[in-house]
Backbone as a ProteinNet text record, in pm:
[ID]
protein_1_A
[PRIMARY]
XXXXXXXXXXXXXXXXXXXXXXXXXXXXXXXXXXXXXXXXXXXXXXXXXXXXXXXXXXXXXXXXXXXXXXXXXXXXXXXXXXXXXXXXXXXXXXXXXXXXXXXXXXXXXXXXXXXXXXXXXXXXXXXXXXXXXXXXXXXXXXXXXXXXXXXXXXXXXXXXX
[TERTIARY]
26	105	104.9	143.1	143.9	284.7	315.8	427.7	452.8	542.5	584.4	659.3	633.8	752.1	827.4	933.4	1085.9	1161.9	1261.4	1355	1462.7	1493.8	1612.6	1700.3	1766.7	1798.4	1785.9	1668.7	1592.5	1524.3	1474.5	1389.4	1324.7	1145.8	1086	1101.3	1104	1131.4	1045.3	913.5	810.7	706.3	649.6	549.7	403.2	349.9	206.9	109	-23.3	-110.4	-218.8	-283.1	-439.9	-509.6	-641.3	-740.7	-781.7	-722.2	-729.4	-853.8	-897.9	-1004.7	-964.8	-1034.2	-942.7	-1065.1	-991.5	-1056.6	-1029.7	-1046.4	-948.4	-1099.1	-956	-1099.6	-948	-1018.7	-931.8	-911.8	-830.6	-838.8	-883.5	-961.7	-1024.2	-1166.3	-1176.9	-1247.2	-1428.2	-1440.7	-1580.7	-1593.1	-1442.5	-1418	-1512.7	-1567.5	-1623.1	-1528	-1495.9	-1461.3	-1472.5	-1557.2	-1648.1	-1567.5	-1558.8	-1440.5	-1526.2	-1548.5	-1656.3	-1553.9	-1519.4	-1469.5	-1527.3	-1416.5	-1432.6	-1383.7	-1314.6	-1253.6	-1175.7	-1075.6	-1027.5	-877.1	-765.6	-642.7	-629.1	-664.3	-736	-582.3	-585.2	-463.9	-383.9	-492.5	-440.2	-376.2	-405.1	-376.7	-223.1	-139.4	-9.4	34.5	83.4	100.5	73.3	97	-10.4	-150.4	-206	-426.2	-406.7	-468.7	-550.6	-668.7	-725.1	-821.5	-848	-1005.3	-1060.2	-1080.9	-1026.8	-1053.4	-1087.1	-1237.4	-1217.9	-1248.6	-1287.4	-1308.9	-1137.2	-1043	-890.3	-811	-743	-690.5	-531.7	-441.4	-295.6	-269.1	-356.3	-301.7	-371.8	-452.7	-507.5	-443	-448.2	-356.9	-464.5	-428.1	-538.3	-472	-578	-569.7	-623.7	-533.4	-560	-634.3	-693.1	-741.4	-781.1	-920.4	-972.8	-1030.4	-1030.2	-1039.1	-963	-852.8	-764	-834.3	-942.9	-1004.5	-936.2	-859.8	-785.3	-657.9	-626.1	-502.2	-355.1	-307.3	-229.4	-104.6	16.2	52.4	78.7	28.8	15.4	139.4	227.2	291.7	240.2	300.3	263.2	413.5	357.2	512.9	542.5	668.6	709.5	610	599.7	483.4	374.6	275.1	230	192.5	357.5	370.5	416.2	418.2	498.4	392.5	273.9	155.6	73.3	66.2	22.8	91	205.8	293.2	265	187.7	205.3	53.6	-43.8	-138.2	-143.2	-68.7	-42.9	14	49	112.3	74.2	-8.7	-111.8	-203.5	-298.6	-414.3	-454.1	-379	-439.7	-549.9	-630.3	-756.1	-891.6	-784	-848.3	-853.7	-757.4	-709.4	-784.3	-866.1	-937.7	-809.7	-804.9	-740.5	-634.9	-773.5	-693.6	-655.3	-628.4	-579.5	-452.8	-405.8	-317.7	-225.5	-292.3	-242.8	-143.9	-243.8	-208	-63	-69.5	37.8	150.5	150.5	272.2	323	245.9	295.5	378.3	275.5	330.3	496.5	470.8	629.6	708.9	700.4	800	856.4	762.5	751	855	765.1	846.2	951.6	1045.9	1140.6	1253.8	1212.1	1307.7	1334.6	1198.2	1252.6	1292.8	1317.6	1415.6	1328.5	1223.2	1081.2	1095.6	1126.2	1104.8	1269.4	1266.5	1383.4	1338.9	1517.2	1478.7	1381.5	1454.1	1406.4	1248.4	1237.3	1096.6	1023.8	1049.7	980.3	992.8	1101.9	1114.1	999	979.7	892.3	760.1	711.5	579.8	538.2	640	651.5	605.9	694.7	732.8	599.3	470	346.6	346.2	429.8	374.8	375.4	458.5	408.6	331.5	202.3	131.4	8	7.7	-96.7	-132.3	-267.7	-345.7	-494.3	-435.9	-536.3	-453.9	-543.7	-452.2	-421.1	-525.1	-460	-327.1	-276.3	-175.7	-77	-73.8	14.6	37.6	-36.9	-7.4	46	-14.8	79.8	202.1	236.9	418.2	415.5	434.6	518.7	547.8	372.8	392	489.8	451.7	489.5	669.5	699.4	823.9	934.2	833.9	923.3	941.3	848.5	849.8	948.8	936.2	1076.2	1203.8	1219.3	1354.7	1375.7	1333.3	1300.1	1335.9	1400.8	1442.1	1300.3	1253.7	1156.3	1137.9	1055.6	1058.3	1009.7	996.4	950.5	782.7	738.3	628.2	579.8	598.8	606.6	510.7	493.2	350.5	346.1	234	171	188.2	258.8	289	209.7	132.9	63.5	118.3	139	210.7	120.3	119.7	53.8	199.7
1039.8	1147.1	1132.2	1247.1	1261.3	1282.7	1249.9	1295.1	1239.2	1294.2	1279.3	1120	1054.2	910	946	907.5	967	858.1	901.8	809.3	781.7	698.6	718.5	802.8	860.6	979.5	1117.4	1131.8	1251.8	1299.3	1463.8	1527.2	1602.6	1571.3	1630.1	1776.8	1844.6	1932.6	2024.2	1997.6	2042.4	1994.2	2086.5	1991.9	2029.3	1924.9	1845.9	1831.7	1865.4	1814.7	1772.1	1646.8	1661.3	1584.8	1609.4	1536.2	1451.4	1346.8	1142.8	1072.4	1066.2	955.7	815.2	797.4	692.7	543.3	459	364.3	227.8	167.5	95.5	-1.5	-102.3	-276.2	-365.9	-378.3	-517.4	-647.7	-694.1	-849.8	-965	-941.2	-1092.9	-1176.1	-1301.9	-1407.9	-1336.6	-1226.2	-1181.3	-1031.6	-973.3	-823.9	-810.2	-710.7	-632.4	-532.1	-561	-427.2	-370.5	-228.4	-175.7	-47.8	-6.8	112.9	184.3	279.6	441.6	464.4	631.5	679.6	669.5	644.3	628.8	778.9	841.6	932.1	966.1	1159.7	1226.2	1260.7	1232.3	1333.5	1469.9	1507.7	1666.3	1740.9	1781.5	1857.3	1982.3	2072.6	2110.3	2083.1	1999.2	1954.2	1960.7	1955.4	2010.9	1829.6	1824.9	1692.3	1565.2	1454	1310.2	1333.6	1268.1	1257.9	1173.2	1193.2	1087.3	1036	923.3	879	828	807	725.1	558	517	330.4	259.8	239.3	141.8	-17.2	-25.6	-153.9	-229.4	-148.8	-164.7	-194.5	-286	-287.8	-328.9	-300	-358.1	-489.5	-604.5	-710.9	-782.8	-707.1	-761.9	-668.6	-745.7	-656.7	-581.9	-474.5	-457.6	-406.3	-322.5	-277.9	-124.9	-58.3	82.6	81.5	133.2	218.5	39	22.3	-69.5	-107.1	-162.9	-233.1	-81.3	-37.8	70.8	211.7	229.2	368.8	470.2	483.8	606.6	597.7	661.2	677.7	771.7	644.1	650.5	553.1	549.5	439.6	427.6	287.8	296.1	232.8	259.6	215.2	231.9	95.9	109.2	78.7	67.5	85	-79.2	-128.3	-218.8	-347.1	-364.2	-492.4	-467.9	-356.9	-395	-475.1	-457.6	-476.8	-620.5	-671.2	-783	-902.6	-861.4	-900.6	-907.5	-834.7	-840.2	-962.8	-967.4	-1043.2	-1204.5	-1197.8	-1361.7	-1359.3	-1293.9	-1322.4	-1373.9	-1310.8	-1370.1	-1497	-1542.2	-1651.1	-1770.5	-1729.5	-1833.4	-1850.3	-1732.6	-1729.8	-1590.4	-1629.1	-1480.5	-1472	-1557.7	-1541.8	-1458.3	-1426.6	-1305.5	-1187.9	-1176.6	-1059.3	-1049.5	-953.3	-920.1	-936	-997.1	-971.3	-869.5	-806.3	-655.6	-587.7	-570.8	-543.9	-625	-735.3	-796.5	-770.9	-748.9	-653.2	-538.4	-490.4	-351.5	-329.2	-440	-478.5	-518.7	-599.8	-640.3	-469.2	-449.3	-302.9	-216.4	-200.5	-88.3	-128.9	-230.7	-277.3	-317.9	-348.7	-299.9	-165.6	-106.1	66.4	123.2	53.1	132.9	83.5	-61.4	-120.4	6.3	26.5	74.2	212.8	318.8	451.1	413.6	316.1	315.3	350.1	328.9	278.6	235.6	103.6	-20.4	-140.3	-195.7	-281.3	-390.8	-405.9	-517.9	-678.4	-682.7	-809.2	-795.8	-673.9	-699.7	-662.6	-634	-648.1	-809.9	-911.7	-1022.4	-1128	-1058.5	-1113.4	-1106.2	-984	-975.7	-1049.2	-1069.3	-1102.3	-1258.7	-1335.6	-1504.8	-1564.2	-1527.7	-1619.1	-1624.4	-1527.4	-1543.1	-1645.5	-1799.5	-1912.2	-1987.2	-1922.1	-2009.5	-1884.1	-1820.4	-1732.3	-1798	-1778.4	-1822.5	-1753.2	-1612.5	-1540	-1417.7	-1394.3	-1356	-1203.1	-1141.3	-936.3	-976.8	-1025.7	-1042.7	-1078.8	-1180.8	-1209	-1123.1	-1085.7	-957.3	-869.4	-795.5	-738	-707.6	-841	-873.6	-849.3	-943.1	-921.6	-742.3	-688	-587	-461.1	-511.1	-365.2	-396.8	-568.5	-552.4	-506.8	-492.6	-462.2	-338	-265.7	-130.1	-50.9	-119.5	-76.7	-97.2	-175.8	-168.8	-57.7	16.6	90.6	222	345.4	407.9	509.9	606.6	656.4	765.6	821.2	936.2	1063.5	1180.7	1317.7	1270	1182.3	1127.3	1108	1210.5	1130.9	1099.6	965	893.3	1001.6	988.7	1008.2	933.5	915.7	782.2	849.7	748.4	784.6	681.2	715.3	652.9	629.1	546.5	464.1	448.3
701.4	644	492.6	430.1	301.1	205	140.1	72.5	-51.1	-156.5	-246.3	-268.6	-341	-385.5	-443.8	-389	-533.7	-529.5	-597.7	-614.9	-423.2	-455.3	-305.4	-325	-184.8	-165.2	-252.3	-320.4	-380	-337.4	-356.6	-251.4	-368.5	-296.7	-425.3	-477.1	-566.1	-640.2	-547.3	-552.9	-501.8	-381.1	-304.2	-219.6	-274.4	-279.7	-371	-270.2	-238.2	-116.7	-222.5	-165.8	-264.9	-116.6	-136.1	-38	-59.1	70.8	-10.5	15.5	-15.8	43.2	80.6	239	292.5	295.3	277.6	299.4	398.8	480.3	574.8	603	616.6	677.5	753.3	856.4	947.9	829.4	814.9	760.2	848.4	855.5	907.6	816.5	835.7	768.7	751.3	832.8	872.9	832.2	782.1	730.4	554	624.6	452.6	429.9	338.3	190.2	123.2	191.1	153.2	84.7	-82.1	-101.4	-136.1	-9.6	31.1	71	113.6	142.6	361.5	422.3	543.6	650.2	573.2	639.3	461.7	547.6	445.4	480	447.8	417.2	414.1	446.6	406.7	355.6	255.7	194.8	300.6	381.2	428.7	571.9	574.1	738.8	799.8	870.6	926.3	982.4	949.5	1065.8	1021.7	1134.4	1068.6	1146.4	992.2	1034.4	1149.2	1213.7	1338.9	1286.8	1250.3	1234.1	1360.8	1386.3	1468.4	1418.8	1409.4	1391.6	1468.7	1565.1	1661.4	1589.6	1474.6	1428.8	1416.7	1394	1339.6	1511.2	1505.2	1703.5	1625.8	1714.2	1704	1667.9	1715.2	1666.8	1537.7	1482.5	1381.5	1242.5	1156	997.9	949.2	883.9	836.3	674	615.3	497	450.6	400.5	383.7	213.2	197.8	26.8	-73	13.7	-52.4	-149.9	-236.4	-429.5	-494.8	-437.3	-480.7	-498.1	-403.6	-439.8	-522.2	-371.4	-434.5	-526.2	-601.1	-639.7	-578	-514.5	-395.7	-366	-344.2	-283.6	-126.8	-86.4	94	122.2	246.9	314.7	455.8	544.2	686.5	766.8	932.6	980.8	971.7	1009.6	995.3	1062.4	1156	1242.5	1138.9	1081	1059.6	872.1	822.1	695.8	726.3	822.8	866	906.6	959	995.5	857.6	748.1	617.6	545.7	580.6	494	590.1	716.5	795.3	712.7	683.3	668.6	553.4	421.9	283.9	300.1	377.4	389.1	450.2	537.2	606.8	546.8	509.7	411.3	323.3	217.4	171	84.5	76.7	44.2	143	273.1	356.6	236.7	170.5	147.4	-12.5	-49.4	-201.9	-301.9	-376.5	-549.6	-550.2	-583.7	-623.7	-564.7	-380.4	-281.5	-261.3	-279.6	-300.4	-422.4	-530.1	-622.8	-592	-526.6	-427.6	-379.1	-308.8	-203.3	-255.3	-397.6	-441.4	-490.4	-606.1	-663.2	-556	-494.5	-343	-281.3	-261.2	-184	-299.4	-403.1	-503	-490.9	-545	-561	-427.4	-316.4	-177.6	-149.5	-198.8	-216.7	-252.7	-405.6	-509.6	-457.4	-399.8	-373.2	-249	-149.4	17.6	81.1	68.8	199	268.5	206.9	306.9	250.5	316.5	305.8	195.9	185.7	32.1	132.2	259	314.8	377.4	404.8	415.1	314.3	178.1	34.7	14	30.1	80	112.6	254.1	299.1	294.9	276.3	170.9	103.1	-45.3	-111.9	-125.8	-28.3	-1.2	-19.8	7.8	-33.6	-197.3	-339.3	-428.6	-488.4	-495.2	-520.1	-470.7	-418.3	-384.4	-466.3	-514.8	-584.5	-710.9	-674	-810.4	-899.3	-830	-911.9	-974.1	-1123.6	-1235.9	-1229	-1119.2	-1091.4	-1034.2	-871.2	-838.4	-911.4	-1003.3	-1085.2	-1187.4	-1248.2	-1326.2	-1296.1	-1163.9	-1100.6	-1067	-1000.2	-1028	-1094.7	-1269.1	-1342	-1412.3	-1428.3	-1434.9	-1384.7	-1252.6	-1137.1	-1127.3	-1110.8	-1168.4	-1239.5	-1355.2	-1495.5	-1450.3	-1415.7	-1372.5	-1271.7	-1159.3	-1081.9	-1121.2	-1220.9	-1291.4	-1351.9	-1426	-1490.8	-1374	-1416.5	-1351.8	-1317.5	-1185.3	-1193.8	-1273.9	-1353.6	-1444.6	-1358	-1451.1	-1380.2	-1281	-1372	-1322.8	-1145	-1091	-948.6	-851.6	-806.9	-778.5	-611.1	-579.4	-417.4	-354.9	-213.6	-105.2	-3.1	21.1	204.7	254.3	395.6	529.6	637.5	650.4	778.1	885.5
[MASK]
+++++++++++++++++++++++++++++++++++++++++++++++++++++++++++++++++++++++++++++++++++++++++++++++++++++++++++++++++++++++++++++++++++++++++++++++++++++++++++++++++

């Protein structure tokens, strides 16, 4: 699904469609990350997309909009933001840089507008002392400073998984 990011309890002014280009890879030790477009959002579409994913199964994590194709922010449903967050934590050197990047920004972001819960931004979160590459960390501190910061007219794109 598609929609506007706002602030919590705000409703966008307006409704916005653009056509996303999707990109998605399982996390596992043998996954490529390949950022082509795999499938589309299609602006006009009514509803949530159905993609076909048979490489993607329930118990494996995966990852939406890979080395950040698109300009987008992803959220998923809870298990599987929860399964992202055991994987950062066990090993997130599954997980690309700048996709991890990704992930901090995003659950900030989806923190502050009432996405997602402060405890499972939390738990996401809990591998970042053990990070040692310099996008993720940047990231934080960046994307941090940022959600403090109240949101402006500026208003980002959220896709939903």
């Amino acid at each position: 699904e598609q929609e506007m990011l706002v602030r919590a309890g705000q409703q966008a002014d307006q409704e916005r469609r653009w056509d996303i280009p999707l990109t998605f890879s399982p996390v596992t030790s043998d996954a490529r990350f390949d950022a082509f477009a795999q499938d589309w959002l299609v602006a006009a579409a009514d509803g949530p997309l159905v993609v076909d994913t048979p490489q993607l199964t329930k118990d494996t994590p995966f990852l939406v909009n890979i080395d950040v194709y698109g300009y987008y922010r992803v959220t998923y449903d809870e298990a599987s933001w929860l399964s992202l967050a055991e994987t950062l934590r066990t090993d997130f050197t599954l997980i690309p840089p700048l996709n991890r990047a990704q992930i901090i920004c995003d659950i900030l972001s989806l923190e502050r507008s009432g996405h997602v819960s402060t405890e499972l931004k939390e738990e996401v979160l809990s591998y970042l002392g053990e990070e040692d590459d310099f996008a993720p960390n940047l990231a934080f501190e960046r994307c941090s400073a940022y959600v403090k910061e109240e949101f402006t007219d500026n208003e980002a794109e959220l896709f939903r998984i």
